PDB file of C-alpha atoms in Angstrom:
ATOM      1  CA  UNK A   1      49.785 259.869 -47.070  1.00 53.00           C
ATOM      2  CA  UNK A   2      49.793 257.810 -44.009  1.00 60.00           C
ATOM      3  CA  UNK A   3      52.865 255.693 -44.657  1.00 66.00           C
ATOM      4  CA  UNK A   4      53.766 252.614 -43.363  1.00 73.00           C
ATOM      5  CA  UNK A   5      54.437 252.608 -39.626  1.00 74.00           C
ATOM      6  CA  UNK A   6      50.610 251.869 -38.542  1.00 74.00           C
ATOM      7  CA  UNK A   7      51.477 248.474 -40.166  1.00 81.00           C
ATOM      8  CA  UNK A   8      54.572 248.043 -38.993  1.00 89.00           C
ATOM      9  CA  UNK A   9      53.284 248.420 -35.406  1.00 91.00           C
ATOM     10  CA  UNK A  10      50.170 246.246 -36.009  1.00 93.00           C
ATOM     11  CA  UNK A  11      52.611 243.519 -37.528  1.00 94.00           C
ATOM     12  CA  UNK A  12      54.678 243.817 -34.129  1.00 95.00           C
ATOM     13  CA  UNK A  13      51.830 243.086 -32.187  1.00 97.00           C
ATOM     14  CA  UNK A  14      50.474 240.408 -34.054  1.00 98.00           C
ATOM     15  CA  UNK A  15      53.842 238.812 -34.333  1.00 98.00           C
ATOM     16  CA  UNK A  16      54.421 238.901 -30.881  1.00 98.00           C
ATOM     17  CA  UNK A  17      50.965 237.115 -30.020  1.00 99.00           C
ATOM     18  CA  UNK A  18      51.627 234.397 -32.075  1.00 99.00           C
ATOM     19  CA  UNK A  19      55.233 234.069 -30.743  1.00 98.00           C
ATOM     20  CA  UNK A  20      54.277 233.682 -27.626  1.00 98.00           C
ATOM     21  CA  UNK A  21      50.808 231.192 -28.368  1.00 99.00           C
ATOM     22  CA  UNK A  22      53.470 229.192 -30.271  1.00 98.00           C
ATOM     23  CA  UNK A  23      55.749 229.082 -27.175  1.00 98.00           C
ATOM     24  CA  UNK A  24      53.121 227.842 -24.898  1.00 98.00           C
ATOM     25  CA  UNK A  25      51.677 225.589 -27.281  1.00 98.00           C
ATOM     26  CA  UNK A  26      55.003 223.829 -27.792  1.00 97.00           C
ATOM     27  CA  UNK A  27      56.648 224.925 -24.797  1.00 95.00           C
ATOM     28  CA  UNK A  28      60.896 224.557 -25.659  1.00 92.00           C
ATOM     29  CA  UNK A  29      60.251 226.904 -28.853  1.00 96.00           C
ATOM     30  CA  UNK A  30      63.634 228.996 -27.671  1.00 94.00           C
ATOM     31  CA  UNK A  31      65.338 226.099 -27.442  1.00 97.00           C
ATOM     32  CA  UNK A  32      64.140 224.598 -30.562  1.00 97.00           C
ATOM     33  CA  UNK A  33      64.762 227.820 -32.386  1.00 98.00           C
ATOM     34  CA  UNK A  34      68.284 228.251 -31.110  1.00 98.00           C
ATOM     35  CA  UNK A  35      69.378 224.634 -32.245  1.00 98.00           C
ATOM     36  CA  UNK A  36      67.909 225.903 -35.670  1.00 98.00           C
ATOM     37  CA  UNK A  37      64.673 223.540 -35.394  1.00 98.00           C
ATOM     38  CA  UNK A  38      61.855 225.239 -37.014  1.00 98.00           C
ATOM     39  CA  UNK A  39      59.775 222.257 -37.501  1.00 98.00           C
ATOM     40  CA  UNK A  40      57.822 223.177 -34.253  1.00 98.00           C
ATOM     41  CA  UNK A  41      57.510 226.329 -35.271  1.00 98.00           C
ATOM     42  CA  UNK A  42      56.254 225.511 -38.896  1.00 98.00           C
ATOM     43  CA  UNK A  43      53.676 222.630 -37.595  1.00 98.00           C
ATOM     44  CA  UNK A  44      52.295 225.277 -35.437  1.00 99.00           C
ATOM     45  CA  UNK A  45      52.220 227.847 -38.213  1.00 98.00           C
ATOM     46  CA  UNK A  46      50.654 225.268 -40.401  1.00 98.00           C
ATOM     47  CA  UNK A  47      47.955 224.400 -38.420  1.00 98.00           C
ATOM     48  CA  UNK A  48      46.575 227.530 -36.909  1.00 98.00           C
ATOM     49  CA  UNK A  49      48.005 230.017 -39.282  1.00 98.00           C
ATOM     50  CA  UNK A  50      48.095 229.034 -42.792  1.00 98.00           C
ATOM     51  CA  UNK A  51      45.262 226.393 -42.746  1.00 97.00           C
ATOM     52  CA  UNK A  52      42.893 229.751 -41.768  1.00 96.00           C
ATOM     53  CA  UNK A  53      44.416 232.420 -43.926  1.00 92.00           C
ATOM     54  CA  UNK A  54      42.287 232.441 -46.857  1.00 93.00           C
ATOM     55  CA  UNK A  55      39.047 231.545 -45.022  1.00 97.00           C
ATOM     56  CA  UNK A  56      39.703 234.721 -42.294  1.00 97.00           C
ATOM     57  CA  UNK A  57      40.618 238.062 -41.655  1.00 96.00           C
ATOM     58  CA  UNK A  58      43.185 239.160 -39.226  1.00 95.00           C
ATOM     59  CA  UNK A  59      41.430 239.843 -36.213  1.00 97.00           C
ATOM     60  CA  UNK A  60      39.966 236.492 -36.815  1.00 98.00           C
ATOM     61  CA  UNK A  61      42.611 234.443 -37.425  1.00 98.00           C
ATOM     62  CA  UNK A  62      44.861 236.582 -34.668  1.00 98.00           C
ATOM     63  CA  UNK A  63      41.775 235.269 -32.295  1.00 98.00           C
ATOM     64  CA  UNK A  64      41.589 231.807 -33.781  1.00 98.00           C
ATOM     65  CA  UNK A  65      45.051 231.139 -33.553  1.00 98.00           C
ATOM     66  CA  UNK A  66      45.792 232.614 -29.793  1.00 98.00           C
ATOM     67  CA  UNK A  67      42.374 232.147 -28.305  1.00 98.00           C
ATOM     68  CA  UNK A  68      42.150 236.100 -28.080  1.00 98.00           C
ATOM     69  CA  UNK A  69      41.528 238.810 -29.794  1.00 99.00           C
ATOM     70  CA  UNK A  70      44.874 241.035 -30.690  1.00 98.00           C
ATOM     71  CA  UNK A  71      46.110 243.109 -27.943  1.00 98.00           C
ATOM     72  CA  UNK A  72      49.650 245.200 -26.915  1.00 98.00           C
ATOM     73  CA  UNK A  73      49.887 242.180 -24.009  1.00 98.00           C
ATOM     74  CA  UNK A  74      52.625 239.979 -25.475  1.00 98.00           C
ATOM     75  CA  UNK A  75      54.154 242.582 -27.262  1.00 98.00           C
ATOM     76  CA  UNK A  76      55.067 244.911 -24.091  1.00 98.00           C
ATOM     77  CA  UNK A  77      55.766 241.434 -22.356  1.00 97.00           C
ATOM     78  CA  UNK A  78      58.650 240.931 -24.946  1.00 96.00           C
ATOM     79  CA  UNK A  79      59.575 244.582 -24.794  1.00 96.00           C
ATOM     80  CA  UNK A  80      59.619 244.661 -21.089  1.00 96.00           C
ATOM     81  CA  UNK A  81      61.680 241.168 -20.750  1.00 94.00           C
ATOM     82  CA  UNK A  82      64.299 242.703 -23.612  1.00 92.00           C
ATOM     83  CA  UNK A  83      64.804 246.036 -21.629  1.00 94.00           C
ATOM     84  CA  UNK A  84      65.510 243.665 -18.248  1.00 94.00           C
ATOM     85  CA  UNK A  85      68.109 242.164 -19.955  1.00 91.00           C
ATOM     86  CA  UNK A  86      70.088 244.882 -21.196  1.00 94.00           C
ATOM     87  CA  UNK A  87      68.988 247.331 -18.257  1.00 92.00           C
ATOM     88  CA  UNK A  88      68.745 244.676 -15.438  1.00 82.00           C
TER      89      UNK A  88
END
C-alpha cells in the first residue's frame, strides 16, 4: 500500500498556490483573515475554484485558477518565510 502522504504533500502544494494567487488577487487577505473576514477569501474560492471543479481536473483547475501549472514555488516560499520567523 502506498498510504496517504503522496496526497498529503500534493494537497500542501496545491494549497499553498492558491493561498498565495488569492493573496495577490485580493491583496490584504492576512489582514482580512486575521479580523476573521473570509468573504474575500470565499468570493475568490467561488469564482476560480468551485465554479471549475466539476468541469476540470486538478492540474487544470490548479492552472486555471493561478495562471500556472502546480509547482513546489509557493509552497517552499511559505516554508522558507515560516522558518525566518522562528529562526531569524
Amino acid at each position: 500500500a502506498f498510504g496517504y502522504f503522496p496526497t498529503y504533500t500534493l494537497g500542501n502544494l496545491a494549497a499553498s498556490q492558491l493561498f498565495e494567487a488569492a493573496a495577490a488577487a485580493l491583496g490584504d487577505l492576512d489582514d482580512q483573515l486575521a479580523a476573521g473576514d473570509l468573504e474575500g477569501l470565499l468570493g475568490w474560492l467561488r469564482t476560480n475554484v468551485h465554479r471549475h471543479a466539476s468541469t476540470l481536473d486538478a492540474p487544470a483547475l490548479i492552472e486555471q485558477a493561478t495562471g500556472a501549472p502546480l509547482t513546489a514555488d509557493a509552497f517552499m516560499r511559505h516554508i522558507r518565510a515560516d522558518v525566518a520567523e522562528v529562526y531569524g
